[in-house]
């Protein structure tokens, strides 16, 4: 994805760019899709499945269904809405299925949703699910839990989304040279971050490897992290670039600051138990051949929603205040008008009664 960067003080320029983009989408709602089709090419190269892998798939998935464990609510990767699985992961696994089925196979991925990470792990280990849909854990952590990772779907970039008031303090801690370390014994205010439970293991590992001993508390979803950051003591939230971009697109970008870390080998992968190593191999072959498709899928899924709540959240605060005052003025005007009409009507009734009494 590509973004326009401008001076944070040039709100006037940002509004003009936003207005232009909104006009483009208003005049052509399929503009984004058409642009992607114009400048990207989707690889149709089938993967090569060995005879051993073919036998394994046929014997272990005779009905063609491969169950995938995913979080119940983790936008933009997966949500369950109106009886359907939506987001980056369902669309991406559909691409993987097409690559696997290129040689006239008929396998499909069925998604099983779980409320937390532990339930997902238990489902895969117990055999209720065949595959952990996506994870950012390292191979050493995966091995200790009894998992084998697939090839990385993509590399992840660590991002800290922070309150503007905390920007200077956090930025001073993540300089590439002489990175200071905060601790509970320090006289300075402790910097606290929140991060999703699904990501917290690898985020803590990365920060510690860079000398950052930050207090990180878990949350359920990226929206939950944002709410905690916005309403409580947390200075910011740590996540990957995809989720951070989605979050910024859903809210007023001026209400948060973003700091991006260099690539750290944090990959987004699937995971299986040791006895399903051949399944991991097949998924890996399809994933290696599906990079362009994933990029296109992510671009579409991180766009801002078009519902009323999201539109309201993205409006500048001064615009919201103006609209609120305007609505109050309209309501007040209507009340005054109704009262005036009622008053005139009552006067007429009294005049008619007076005239009748004088006859």
GROMACS .gro file of C-alpha atoms in nm:
model
  359
    1UNK     CA    1   0.000   0.000   0.000
    2UNK     CA    2   0.106   0.359  -0.066
    3UNK     CA    3   0.014   0.661   0.143
    4UNK     CA    4   0.045   1.037   0.111
    5UNK     CA    5   0.268   1.186   0.383
    6UNK     CA    6   0.245   1.553   0.472
    7UNK     CA    7   0.341   1.798   0.745
    8UNK     CA    8   0.125   1.738   1.054
    9UNK     CA    9   0.057   2.112   1.072
   10UNK     CA   10  -0.097   2.119   0.723
   11UNK     CA   11  -0.449   2.011   0.820
   12UNK     CA   12  -0.579   2.223   0.535
   13UNK     CA   13  -0.381   2.017   0.283
   14UNK     CA   14  -0.493   1.689   0.444
   15UNK     CA   15  -0.857   1.794   0.417
   16UNK     CA   16  -0.814   1.878   0.048
   17UNK     CA   17  -0.652   1.539  -0.022
   18UNK     CA   18  -0.925   1.356   0.177
   19UNK     CA   19  -1.191   1.549  -0.012
   20UNK     CA   20  -1.036   1.455  -0.346
   21UNK     CA   21  -1.014   1.086  -0.250
   22UNK     CA   22  -1.372   1.084  -0.124
   23UNK     CA   23  -1.489   1.240  -0.450
   24UNK     CA   24  -1.305   0.972  -0.651
   25UNK     CA   25  -1.473   0.694  -0.450
   26UNK     CA   26  -1.810   0.871  -0.474
   27UNK     CA   27  -1.789   0.891  -0.853
   28UNK     CA   28  -1.649   0.537  -0.892
   29UNK     CA   29  -1.709   0.300  -0.599
   30UNK     CA   30  -1.497   0.033  -0.773
   31UNK     CA   31  -1.197   0.263  -0.818
   32UNK     CA   32  -0.975   0.077  -0.568
   33UNK     CA   33  -1.052  -0.263  -0.721
   34UNK     CA   34  -0.992  -0.137  -1.075
   35UNK     CA   35  -0.662   0.024  -0.972
   36UNK     CA   36  -0.538  -0.299  -0.816
   37UNK     CA   37  -0.636  -0.499  -1.124
   38UNK     CA   38  -0.454  -0.248  -1.343
   39UNK     CA   39  -0.121  -0.253  -1.162
   40UNK     CA   40  -0.105  -0.599  -1.006
   41UNK     CA   41  -0.094  -0.942  -1.164
   42UNK     CA   42  -0.228  -1.247  -0.990
   43UNK     CA   43  -0.010  -1.553  -1.018
   44UNK     CA   44  -0.197  -1.853  -1.151
   45UNK     CA   45   0.100  -2.088  -1.132
   46UNK     CA   46  -0.014  -2.415  -0.968
   47UNK     CA   47   0.191  -2.570  -0.691
   48UNK     CA   48   0.349  -2.912  -0.719
   49UNK     CA   49   0.214  -3.165  -0.469
   50UNK     CA   50   0.421  -3.478  -0.418
   51UNK     CA   51   0.270  -3.828  -0.425
   52UNK     CA   52   0.331  -3.855  -0.049
   53UNK     CA   53   0.145  -3.530   0.012
   54UNK     CA   54  -0.140  -3.636  -0.214
   55UNK     CA   55  -0.178  -3.962  -0.022
   56UNK     CA   56  -0.166  -3.778   0.310
   57UNK     CA   57  -0.437  -3.530   0.209
   58UNK     CA   58  -0.659  -3.804   0.069
   59UNK     CA   59  -0.631  -4.024   0.379
   60UNK     CA   60  -0.661  -3.750   0.642
   61UNK     CA   61  -0.918  -3.524   0.473
   62UNK     CA   62  -1.145  -3.760   0.278
   63UNK     CA   63  -1.431  -3.506   0.280
   64UNK     CA   64  -1.197  -3.232   0.155
   65UNK     CA   65  -1.253  -3.011   0.462
   66UNK     CA   66  -0.953  -2.868   0.652
   67UNK     CA   67  -1.058  -2.699   0.977
   68UNK     CA   68  -0.876  -2.377   1.061
   69UNK     CA   69  -0.871  -2.221   1.410
   70UNK     CA   70  -0.906  -1.840   1.409
   71UNK     CA   71  -0.992  -1.569   1.664
   72UNK     CA   72  -1.361  -1.485   1.678
   73UNK     CA   73  -1.300  -1.112   1.641
   74UNK     CA   74  -0.967  -0.984   1.514
   75UNK     CA   75  -1.014  -0.720   1.242
   76UNK     CA   76  -0.892  -0.684   0.976
   77UNK     CA   77  -0.776  -1.049   0.976
   78UNK     CA   78  -1.096  -1.225   1.078
   79UNK     CA   79  -1.448  -1.141   1.189
   80UNK     CA   80  -1.770  -1.340   1.179
   81UNK     CA   81  -2.056  -1.126   1.047
   82UNK     CA   82  -2.404  -1.220   0.932
   83UNK     CA   83  -2.320  -1.590   0.939
   84UNK     CA   84  -2.006  -1.556   0.725
   85UNK     CA   85  -1.630  -1.544   0.787
   86UNK     CA   86  -1.483  -1.216   0.666
   87UNK     CA   87  -1.144  -1.050   0.654
   88UNK     CA   88  -0.793  -1.104   0.523
   89UNK     CA   89  -0.751  -1.463   0.642
   90UNK     CA   90  -1.070  -1.617   0.492
   91UNK     CA   91  -0.998  -1.450   0.158
   92UNK     CA   92  -0.632  -1.552   0.169
   93UNK     CA   93  -0.709  -1.915   0.251
   94UNK     CA   94  -0.950  -1.918  -0.040
   95UNK     CA   95  -0.653  -1.826  -0.260
   96UNK     CA   96  -0.446  -2.105  -0.101
   97UNK     CA   97  -0.728  -2.352  -0.166
   98UNK     CA   98  -0.736  -2.252  -0.532
   99UNK     CA   99  -0.360  -2.313  -0.558
  100UNK     CA  100  -0.391  -2.654  -0.392
  101UNK     CA  101  -0.691  -2.747  -0.609
  102UNK     CA  102  -0.525  -2.643  -0.935
  103UNK     CA  103  -0.473  -3.010  -1.022
  104UNK     CA  104  -0.843  -3.098  -0.990
  105UNK     CA  105  -0.845  -3.153  -0.614
  106UNK     CA  106  -1.141  -3.038  -0.406
  107UNK     CA  107  -1.012  -2.918  -0.071
  108UNK     CA  108  -1.156  -2.623   0.119
  109UNK     CA  109  -1.087  -2.450   0.447
  110UNK     CA  110  -1.354  -2.434   0.716
  111UNK     CA  111  -1.305  -2.175   0.991
  112UNK     CA  112  -1.364  -2.246   1.359
  113UNK     CA  113  -1.375  -1.933   1.576
  114UNK     CA  114  -1.244  -1.914   1.933
  115UNK     CA  115  -1.258  -1.637   2.192
  116UNK     CA  116  -0.894  -1.651   2.302
  117UNK     CA  117  -0.552  -1.781   2.204
  118UNK     CA  118  -0.545  -2.067   2.455
  119UNK     CA  119  -0.870  -2.208   2.314
  120UNK     CA  120  -0.722  -2.193   1.964
  121UNK     CA  121  -0.409  -2.377   2.075
  122UNK     CA  122  -0.615  -2.641   2.257
  123UNK     CA  123  -0.835  -2.693   1.950
  124UNK     CA  124  -0.536  -2.762   1.724
  125UNK     CA  125  -0.359  -2.983   1.979
  126UNK     CA  126  -0.676  -3.186   2.047
  127UNK     CA  127  -0.745  -3.232   1.674
  128UNK     CA  128  -1.070  -3.034   1.677
  129UNK     CA  129  -0.899  -2.798   1.432
  130UNK     CA  130  -0.634  -2.909   1.185
  131UNK     CA  131  -0.450  -2.581   1.151
  132UNK     CA  132  -0.383  -2.261   1.346
  133UNK     CA  133  -0.493  -2.005   1.089
  134UNK     CA  134  -0.229  -1.743   1.163
  135UNK     CA  135   0.025  -1.660   1.428
  136UNK     CA  136   0.336  -1.448   1.471
  137UNK     CA  137   0.517  -1.676   1.714
  138UNK     CA  138   0.879  -1.769   1.656
  139UNK     CA  139   0.985  -2.125   1.570
  140UNK     CA  140   1.138  -2.179   1.916
  141UNK     CA  141   0.813  -2.076   2.088
  142UNK     CA  142   0.612  -2.287   1.844
  143UNK     CA  143   0.829  -2.591   1.912
  144UNK     CA  144   0.789  -2.553   2.289
  145UNK     CA  145   0.411  -2.554   2.242
  146UNK     CA  146   0.419  -2.858   2.013
  147UNK     CA  147   0.363  -2.675   1.683
  148UNK     CA  148   0.535  -2.665   1.345
  149UNK     CA  149   0.514  -2.337   1.155
  150UNK     CA  150   0.434  -2.304   0.787
  151UNK     CA  151   0.635  -2.077   0.562
  152UNK     CA  152   0.569  -1.710   0.641
  153UNK     CA  153   0.271  -1.562   0.459
  154UNK     CA  154   0.441  -1.223   0.493
  155UNK     CA  155   0.688  -1.037   0.714
  156UNK     CA  156   0.538  -0.823   0.989
  157UNK     CA  157   0.648  -0.475   1.090
  158UNK     CA  158   0.617  -0.375   1.454
  159UNK     CA  159   0.430  -0.049   1.510
  160UNK     CA  160   0.356   0.151   1.825
  161UNK     CA  161   0.041   0.363   1.805
  162UNK     CA  162   0.058   0.621   2.081
  163UNK     CA  163  -0.116   0.919   2.231
  164UNK     CA  164   0.029   1.249   2.105
  165UNK     CA  165   0.123   1.340   2.465
  166UNK     CA  166   0.339   1.028   2.495
  167UNK     CA  167   0.512   1.060   2.157
  168UNK     CA  168   0.827   1.236   2.279
  169UNK     CA  169   0.878   1.002   2.573
  170UNK     CA  170   0.833   0.683   2.370
  171UNK     CA  171   1.036   0.816   2.076
  172UNK     CA  172   1.328   0.888   2.308
  173UNK     CA  173   1.322   0.524   2.417
  174UNK     CA  174   1.333   0.368   2.073
  175UNK     CA  175   1.628   0.551   1.922
  176UNK     CA  176   1.864   0.312   1.746
  177UNK     CA  177   2.162   0.422   1.958
  178UNK     CA  178   2.185   0.423   2.337
  179UNK     CA  179   1.837   0.283   2.395
  180UNK     CA  180   1.746   0.356   2.759
  181UNK     CA  181   1.568   0.100   2.970
  182UNK     CA  182   1.277   0.176   3.199
  183UNK     CA  183   1.221  -0.022   3.514
  184UNK     CA  184   0.998  -0.007   3.817
  185UNK     CA  185   1.291   0.137   4.018
  186UNK     CA  186   1.319   0.437   3.788
  187UNK     CA  187   1.209   0.777   3.916
  188UNK     CA  188   1.050   0.854   3.580
  189UNK     CA  189   0.693   0.768   3.498
  190UNK     CA  190   0.673   0.411   3.369
  191UNK     CA  191   0.571   0.375   3.007
  192UNK     CA  192   0.286   0.128   2.964
  193UNK     CA  193   0.162  -0.025   2.640
  194UNK     CA  194  -0.121  -0.259   2.558
  195UNK     CA  195  -0.112  -0.530   2.291
  196UNK     CA  196  -0.335  -0.808   2.166
  197UNK     CA  197  -0.303  -1.140   2.342
  198UNK     CA  198  -0.236  -1.303   2.003
  199UNK     CA  199   0.070  -1.080   1.946
  200UNK     CA  200   0.201  -1.009   2.294
  201UNK     CA  201   0.456  -1.293   2.304
  202UNK     CA  202   0.649  -1.181   1.996
  203UNK     CA  203   0.614  -0.810   2.077
  204UNK     CA  204   0.766  -0.859   2.423
  205UNK     CA  205   1.047  -1.066   2.272
  206UNK     CA  206   1.130  -0.802   2.013
  207UNK     CA  207   1.124  -0.510   2.256
  208UNK     CA  208   1.341  -0.694   2.507
  209UNK     CA  209   1.591  -0.788   2.237
  210UNK     CA  210   1.627  -0.415   2.171
  211UNK     CA  211   1.676  -0.329   2.539
  212UNK     CA  212   1.322  -0.200   2.599
  213UNK     CA  213   1.167  -0.321   2.923
  214UNK     CA  214   0.819  -0.178   2.872
  215UNK     CA  215   0.515  -0.276   3.069
  216UNK     CA  216   0.276  -0.446   2.824
  217UNK     CA  217  -0.074  -0.552   2.921
  218UNK     CA  218  -0.289  -0.784   2.706
  219UNK     CA  219  -0.617  -0.692   2.538
  220UNK     CA  220  -0.869  -0.891   2.333
  221UNK     CA  221  -0.875  -0.711   1.998
  222UNK     CA  222  -0.716  -0.411   1.826
  223UNK     CA  223  -1.031  -0.208   1.898
  224UNK     CA  224  -1.012  -0.312   2.264
  225UNK     CA  225  -0.646  -0.201   2.271
  226UNK     CA  226  -0.741   0.134   2.121
  227UNK     CA  227  -1.018   0.186   2.376
  228UNK     CA  228  -0.778   0.109   2.662
  229UNK     CA  229  -0.520   0.346   2.520
  230UNK     CA  230  -0.780   0.618   2.472
  231UNK     CA  231  -0.951   0.584   2.810
  232UNK     CA  232  -0.688   0.462   3.059
  233UNK     CA  233  -0.327   0.506   3.167
  234UNK     CA  234  -0.175   0.328   2.865
  235UNK     CA  235   0.055   0.546   2.654
  236UNK     CA  236   0.002   0.345   2.340
  237UNK     CA  237  -0.056   0.008   2.180
  238UNK     CA  238   0.187  -0.224   2.004
  239UNK     CA  239   0.074  -0.414   1.696
  240UNK     CA  240   0.173  -0.489   1.337
  241UNK     CA  241   0.156  -0.246   1.047
  242UNK     CA  242  -0.153  -0.404   0.889
  243UNK     CA  243  -0.363  -0.369   1.204
  244UNK     CA  244  -0.226  -0.023   1.275
  245UNK     CA  245  -0.320   0.097   0.926
  246UNK     CA  246  -0.668  -0.049   0.961
  247UNK     CA  247  -0.707   0.121   1.300
  248UNK     CA  248  -0.597   0.460   1.171
  249UNK     CA  249  -0.840   0.430   0.882
  250UNK     CA  250  -1.130   0.366   1.121
  251UNK     CA  251  -1.057   0.660   1.351
  252UNK     CA  252  -0.938   1.020   1.343
  253UNK     CA  253  -0.574   0.991   1.241
  254UNK     CA  254  -0.494   1.318   1.418
  255UNK     CA  255  -0.577   1.160   1.755
  256UNK     CA  256  -0.276   0.923   1.742
  257UNK     CA  257   0.089   0.912   1.648
  258UNK     CA  258   0.265   0.611   1.493
  259UNK     CA  259   0.623   0.486   1.523
  260UNK     CA  260   0.738   0.203   1.296
  261UNK     CA  261   1.027  -0.030   1.379
  262UNK     CA  262   1.258  -0.182   1.122
  263UNK     CA  263   1.179  -0.533   0.996
  264UNK     CA  264   1.260  -0.783   1.268
  265UNK     CA  265   1.186  -1.121   1.112
  266UNK     CA  266   0.841  -1.135   1.268
  267UNK     CA  267   0.648  -1.342   1.019
  268UNK     CA  268   0.279  -1.421   0.987
  269UNK     CA  269   0.249  -1.801   0.960
  270UNK     CA  270   0.012  -2.090   1.002
  271UNK     CA  271   0.089  -2.367   1.254
  272UNK     CA  272   0.010  -2.738   1.290
  273UNK     CA  273   0.098  -3.015   1.533
  274UNK     CA  274   0.395  -3.243   1.461
  275UNK     CA  275   0.177  -3.521   1.319
  276UNK     CA  276   0.044  -3.284   1.052
  277UNK     CA  277   0.383  -3.177   0.917
  278UNK     CA  278   0.284  -3.268   0.560
  279UNK     CA  279  -0.017  -3.035   0.583
  280UNK     CA  280   0.224  -2.755   0.681
  281UNK     CA  281   0.436  -2.839   0.377
  282UNK     CA  282   0.140  -2.813   0.139
  283UNK     CA  283   0.022  -2.486   0.296
  284UNK     CA  284   0.379  -2.350   0.270
  285UNK     CA  285   0.401  -2.430  -0.100
  286UNK     CA  286   0.075  -2.248  -0.166
  287UNK     CA  287   0.173  -1.953   0.055
  288UNK     CA  288   0.508  -1.898  -0.117
  289UNK     CA  289   0.321  -1.872  -0.445
  290UNK     CA  290   0.054  -1.628  -0.317
  291UNK     CA  291   0.241  -1.315  -0.209
  292UNK     CA  292   0.083  -1.081  -0.463
  293UNK     CA  293  -0.268  -1.198  -0.383
  294UNK     CA  294  -0.215  -1.135  -0.011
  295UNK     CA  295  -0.097  -0.780  -0.081
  296UNK     CA  296  -0.413  -0.711  -0.281
  297UNK     CA  297  -0.638  -0.870  -0.018
  298UNK     CA  298  -0.481  -0.663   0.261
  299UNK     CA  299  -0.518  -0.340   0.064
  300UNK     CA  300  -0.891  -0.395   0.031
  301UNK     CA  301  -0.950  -0.508   0.389
  302UNK     CA  302  -0.772  -0.222   0.566
  303UNK     CA  303  -0.990   0.043   0.402
  304UNK     CA  304  -1.221   0.241   0.627
  305UNK     CA  305  -1.570   0.100   0.675
  306UNK     CA  306  -1.852   0.307   0.528
  307UNK     CA  307  -2.097   0.273   0.818
  308UNK     CA  308  -2.224   0.581   1.002
  309UNK     CA  309  -2.027   0.511   1.322
  310UNK     CA  310  -1.693   0.485   1.139
  311UNK     CA  311  -1.762   0.799   0.935
  312UNK     CA  312  -1.838   0.987   1.257
  313UNK     CA  313  -1.522   0.855   1.424
  314UNK     CA  314  -1.308   0.979   1.137
  315UNK     CA  315  -1.444   1.334   1.139
  316UNK     CA  316  -1.221   1.598   1.300
  317UNK     CA  317  -1.328   1.694   1.652
  318UNK     CA  318  -1.405   2.053   1.555
  319UNK     CA  319  -1.631   1.924   1.278
  320UNK     CA  320  -1.815   1.697   1.524
  321UNK     CA  321  -1.863   1.991   1.761
  322UNK     CA  322  -1.991   2.206   1.474
  323UNK     CA  323  -2.238   1.936   1.366
  324UNK     CA  324  -2.353   1.886   1.725
  325UNK     CA  325  -2.413   2.260   1.771
  326UNK     CA  326  -2.589   2.275   1.434
  327UNK     CA  327  -2.821   1.988   1.528
  328UNK     CA  328  -2.897   2.157   1.862
  329UNK     CA  329  -2.981   2.480   1.678
  330UNK     CA  330  -3.209   2.296   1.437
  331UNK     CA  331  -3.385   2.113   1.722
  332UNK     CA  332  -3.420   2.438   1.917
  333UNK     CA  333  -3.559   2.615   1.609
  334UNK     CA  334  -3.814   2.338   1.555
  335UNK     CA  335  -3.923   2.355   1.920
  336UNK     CA  336  -3.960   2.734   1.903
  337UNK     CA  337  -4.152   2.708   1.576
  338UNK     CA  338  -4.389   2.446   1.718
  339UNK     CA  339  -4.440   2.656   2.032
  340UNK     CA  340  -4.506   2.966   1.820
  341UNK     CA  341  -4.760   2.787   1.600
  342UNK     CA  342  -4.928   2.646   1.910
  343UNK     CA  343  -4.942   2.995   2.061
  344UNK     CA  344  -5.099   3.144   1.746
  345UNK     CA  345  -5.352   2.862   1.733
  346UNK     CA  346  -5.451   2.918   2.097
  347UNK     CA  347  -5.493   3.293   2.036
  348UNK     CA  348  -5.721   3.225   1.743
  349UNK     CA  349  -5.927   2.983   1.949
  350UNK     CA  350  -5.961   3.242   2.227
  351UNK     CA  351  -6.056   3.515   1.974
  352UNK     CA  352  -6.324   3.291   1.824
  353UNK     CA  353  -6.457   3.209   2.173
  354UNK     CA  354  -6.463   3.581   2.260
  355UNK     CA  355  -6.654   3.666   1.944
  356UNK     CA  356  -6.905   3.389   2.008
  357UNK     CA  357  -6.961   3.509   2.366
  358UNK     CA  358  -7.044   3.864   2.245
  359UNK     CA  359  -7.314   3.749   2.002
   0.00000   0.00000   0.00000
